CSV table of C-alpha atoms in Angstrom, one decimal:
chain,number,residue,atom,x,y,z
A,17,MET,CA,38.0,43.9,85.5
A,18,LYS,CA,40.3,41.0,86.5
A,19,LEU,CA,43.3,43.1,85.6
A,20,PHE,CA,42.0,46.0,87.7
A,21,LEU,CA,41.5,43.7,90.7
A,22,LEU,CA,45.0,42.1,90.3
A,23,LEU,CA,46.6,45.6,90.2
A,24,PHE,CA,44.5,46.8,93.1
A,25,PHE,CA,45.9,44.0,95.3
A,26,LEU,CA,49.5,43.8,94.0
A,27,LEU,CA,50.3,47.5,93.8
A,28,PRO,CA,50.3,48.1,97.6
A,29,LEU,CA,52.5,45.0,98.1
A,30,THR,CA,55.1,46.5,95.8
A,31,PHE,CA,55.5,49.6,98.0
A,32,ILE,CA,55.5,47.5,101.2
A,33,ASN,CA,58.4,45.3,100.0
A,34,ALA,CA,60.4,48.1,98.2
A,35,ASN,CA,62.9,48.3,101.0
A,36,ALA,CA,63.0,44.5,101.9
A,37,GLN,CA,66.4,43.0,101.4
A,38,SER,CA,68.1,39.7,102.2
A,39,PRO,CA,71.6,39.4,103.6
A,40,GLU,CA,74.1,38.3,100.9
A,41,PHE,CA,77.6,36.9,100.6
A,42,SER,CA,79.8,36.3,97.6
A,43,PHE,CA,83.1,34.8,96.7
A,44,ASN,CA,85.5,35.9,94.0
A,45,ILE,CA,88.5,33.5,93.7
A,46,ASN,CA,91.1,33.9,91.1
A,47,ILE,CA,94.1,31.6,90.7
A,48,GLU,CA,97.4,33.4,90.0
A,49,GLN,CA,98.9,33.1,86.6
A,50,LYS,CA,101.9,30.9,87.4
A,51,SER,CA,99.7,28.4,89.3
A,52,ARG,CA,97.4,27.9,86.3
A,53,ALA,CA,99.6,25.2,84.8
A,54,CYS,CA,98.5,23.0,87.7
A,55,GLY,CA,94.8,23.1,86.7
A,56,PRO,CA,92.0,22.7,85.8
A,57,PHE,CA,90.4,23.2,89.2
A,58,PHE,CA,86.9,23.0,90.8
A,59,VAL,CA,85.8,24.5,94.1
A,60,VAL,CA,83.6,23.3,97.0
A,61,ILE,CA,82.6,25.9,99.5
A,62,ASN,CA,81.1,24.8,102.8
A,63,ILE,CA,79.5,27.2,105.3
A,64,ILE,CA,79.5,25.6,108.7
A,65,ASP,CA,77.1,26.9,111.4
A,66,LEU,CA,78.2,26.2,114.9
A,67,GLY,CA,75.3,28.0,116.6
A,68,ILE,CA,77.6,30.7,117.9
A,69,GLU,CA,75.8,34.0,118.7
A,70,GLN,CA,76.9,37.3,120.1
A,71,ARG,CA,76.7,37.4,123.8
A,72,ASN,CA,76.6,40.4,126.2
A,73,VAL,CA,76.5,42.7,123.2
A,74,PRO,CA,73.4,44.9,122.8
A,75,LYS,CA,71.9,44.8,119.3
A,76,LYS,CA,71.5,48.1,117.7
A,77,ASN,CA,70.2,47.1,114.2
A,78,THR,CA,70.7,44.6,111.5
A,79,TYR,CA,73.4,46.6,109.8
A,80,ASP,CA,75.9,47.0,112.7
A,81,ASN,CA,79.5,46.4,111.9
A,82,ASP,CA,80.1,44.3,115.0
A,83,SER,CA,83.1,42.1,115.6
A,84,THR,CA,82.8,38.7,117.1
A,85,THR,CA,83.1,38.2,120.8
A,86,TYR,CA,83.8,34.5,120.5
A,87,ASP,CA,87.3,33.2,121.1
A,88,TRP,CA,87.9,31.0,118.0
A,89,ASN,CA,91.2,29.7,119.4
A,90,SER,CA,89.3,27.9,122.1
A,91,LEU,CA,87.2,25.9,119.7
A,92,PRO,CA,87.3,22.3,120.8
A,93,ALA,CA,88.7,19.8,118.3
A,94,GLY,CA,86.0,18.1,116.3
A,95,SER,CA,83.4,20.8,116.9
A,96,LEU,CA,83.3,21.6,113.2
A,97,ASP,CA,82.1,18.0,112.3
A,98,THR,CA,78.6,19.4,111.9
A,99,VAL,CA,76.1,19.4,109.1
A,100,ASN,CA,76.7,22.2,106.6
A,101,PHE,CA,73.8,24.5,105.9
A,102,ASP,CA,75.1,25.6,102.5
A,103,LYS,CA,77.3,24.0,99.9
A,104,GLY,CA,78.4,25.8,96.7
A,105,PHE,CA,79.9,23.6,94.0
A,106,HIS,CA,81.1,24.8,90.6
A,107,SER,CA,82.5,22.0,88.4
A,108,ASP,CA,83.8,23.9,85.4
A,109,PHE,CA,85.9,26.3,87.5
A,110,GLU,CA,89.3,26.7,85.9
A,111,TYR,CA,91.0,29.9,87.1
A,112,LEU,CA,88.2,32.3,88.1
A,113,PHE,CA,85.4,31.3,90.4
A,114,GLN,CA,82.4,33.4,91.5
A,115,TYR,CA,79.6,32.3,93.9
A,116,SER,CA,77.0,34.1,95.9
A,117,ASN,CA,74.0,33.3,98.1
A,118,GLN,CA,71.6,35.1,100.3
A,119,LYS,CA,72.7,34.4,103.9
A,120,MET,CA,74.6,36.2,106.6
A,121,LEU,CA,77.9,34.5,107.4
A,122,PHE,CA,78.7,36.3,110.7
A,123,ASN,CA,80.1,33.9,113.3
A,124,LYS,CA,80.1,31.0,110.9
A,125,VAL,CA,83.1,29.1,109.4
A,126,VAL,CA,84.0,29.1,105.7
A,127,ARG,CA,85.8,26.2,104.3
A,128,ILE,CA,87.0,26.4,100.7
A,129,ASP,CA,88.4,23.3,98.9
A,130,ILE,CA,90.2,24.1,95.7
A,131,ILE,CA,90.6,20.8,94.0
A,132,LYS,CA,93.2,20.2,91.2
A,133,ASP,CA,91.6,17.8,88.7
A,134,SER,CA,94.4,16.9,86.2
A,135,PRO,CA,94.7,13.5,84.5
A,136,ILE,CA,98.0,13.0,86.3
A,137,GLU,CA,96.9,13.6,89.9
A,138,THR,CA,94.1,15.0,92.1
A,139,ASP,CA,95.2,17.4,94.8
A,140,THR,CA,93.4,19.8,97.2
A,141,MET,CA,94.2,23.1,98.8
A,142,THR,CA,91.9,23.9,101.8
A,143,ILE,CA,91.4,27.3,103.2
A,144,ALA,CA,89.3,27.6,106.4
A,145,PHE,CA,88.4,30.7,108.5
A,146,PRO,CA,85.7,32.1,110.7
A,147,VAL,CA,83.8,35.2,109.7
A,148,THR,CA,84.5,37.6,112.5
A,149,GLN,CA,83.0,40.8,111.2
A,150,LYS,CA,79.3,41.5,110.7
A,151,ALA,CA,78.0,43.0,107.5
A,152,PHE,CA,74.7,42.7,105.7
A,153,ILE,CA,76.5,42.2,102.4
A,154,THR,CA,80.0,40.5,102.6
A,155,LYS,CA,82.2,40.0,99.5
A,156,PHE,CA,85.2,37.7,99.9
A,157,ASN,CA,88.0,38.4,97.5
A,158,LEU,CA,90.9,35.9,97.0
A,159,ILE,CA,92.6,37.4,94.0
A,160,ASN,CA,95.8,36.1,92.5
A,161,LEU,CA,95.6,33.1,94.9
A,162,PRO,CA,98.6,30.8,94.6
A,163,TYR,CA,97.6,27.2,94.3
A,164,ILE,CA,99.5,25.2,97.0
A,165,HIS,CA,98.6,21.8,98.2
A,166,GLY,CA,97.8,21.8,101.9
A,167,TYR,CA,95.6,23.3,104.6
A,168,PHE,CA,95.6,27.0,105.5
A,169,GLU,CA,93.9,29.1,108.2
A,170,PRO,CA,94.3,32.8,107.1
A,171,GLY,CA,91.8,34.2,109.6
A,172,ALA,CA,94.1,36.6,111.2
A,173,PHE,CA,95.1,38.0,107.8
A,174,ILE,CA,91.6,38.8,106.5
A,175,GLU,CA,91.0,42.5,106.3
A,176,TYR,CA,87.4,43.8,106.3
A,177,ASN,CA,86.8,47.2,104.6
A,178,TYR,CA,83.4,48.7,104.9
A,179,ILE,CA,82.1,50.4,101.8
A,180,ASN,CA,79.0,51.8,103.6
A,181,GLU,CA,77.0,50.8,106.7
A,182,LYS,CA,75.8,47.6,105.1
A,183,GLU,CA,78.5,46.3,102.8
A,184,ALA,CA,82.0,44.9,103.6
A,185,ILE,CA,84.7,43.5,101.3
A,186,ALA,CA,87.0,40.9,102.9
A,187,THR,CA,90.4,40.4,101.4
A,188,ILE,CA,93.4,38.3,102.5
A,189,ASN,CA,96.5,40.4,102.6
A,190,ASN,CA,100.1,39.5,103.5
A,191,PHE,CA,99.4,35.9,104.1
A,192,ASN,CA,102.3,33.5,103.7
A,193,TRP,CA,100.8,30.6,101.6
A,194,LYS,CA,103.9,28.5,102.1
A,195,TYR,CA,102.8,25.1,103.4
A,196,ASP,CA,104.4,24.1,106.7
A,197,SER,CA,103.1,20.8,108.0
A,198,SER,CA,104.6,21.4,111.5
A,199,LYS,CA,102.2,24.4,112.0
A,200,GLU,CA,99.2,22.6,110.6
A,201,ARG,CA,96.3,22.8,113.1
A,202,LYS,CA,93.8,20.8,111.1
A,203,LEU,CA,91.2,22.2,113.5
A,204,PHE,CA,88.7,22.8,110.7
A,205,LEU,CA,89.3,19.5,108.9
A,206,LYS,CA,86.7,16.7,109.2
């Protein structure tokens, strides 16, 4: 009898939540072959929420492929010194890192610190960029990434390809990873 009552109450809930989903993001980071001699590495991913919302854009539905209306170049210095709402840490990362979570990253800032942890020296490569395209599921691919000490903002070189109305894959193409301290903005550094 108890089993019957349990099924009687749980079965309708199964059908109600069958289409329920959460937004999701994931990162695939792969260090290129010739940079692997620098390792091993570990990664810290910070997602920074500045409270930026779409303004003057009518919302159609959750799955819209909207672009940001915010001018990221006008961000005041120091505005990213805020509390992070998510931090991903993976200590045994060597050359391939995968991380995912259930949040939407639209109009938020991603900061990836790839830290070389060798017995000789510790060094960091920082990559920071705003997420300017809206997708319910966003996959960030940094494949064959060269490890170069320094701070990089490849936002203009991120290409978003939509697989369907809900899912986008963001890849960094044609970005010059050569470190140039004279062009370093350090806007996203704390």
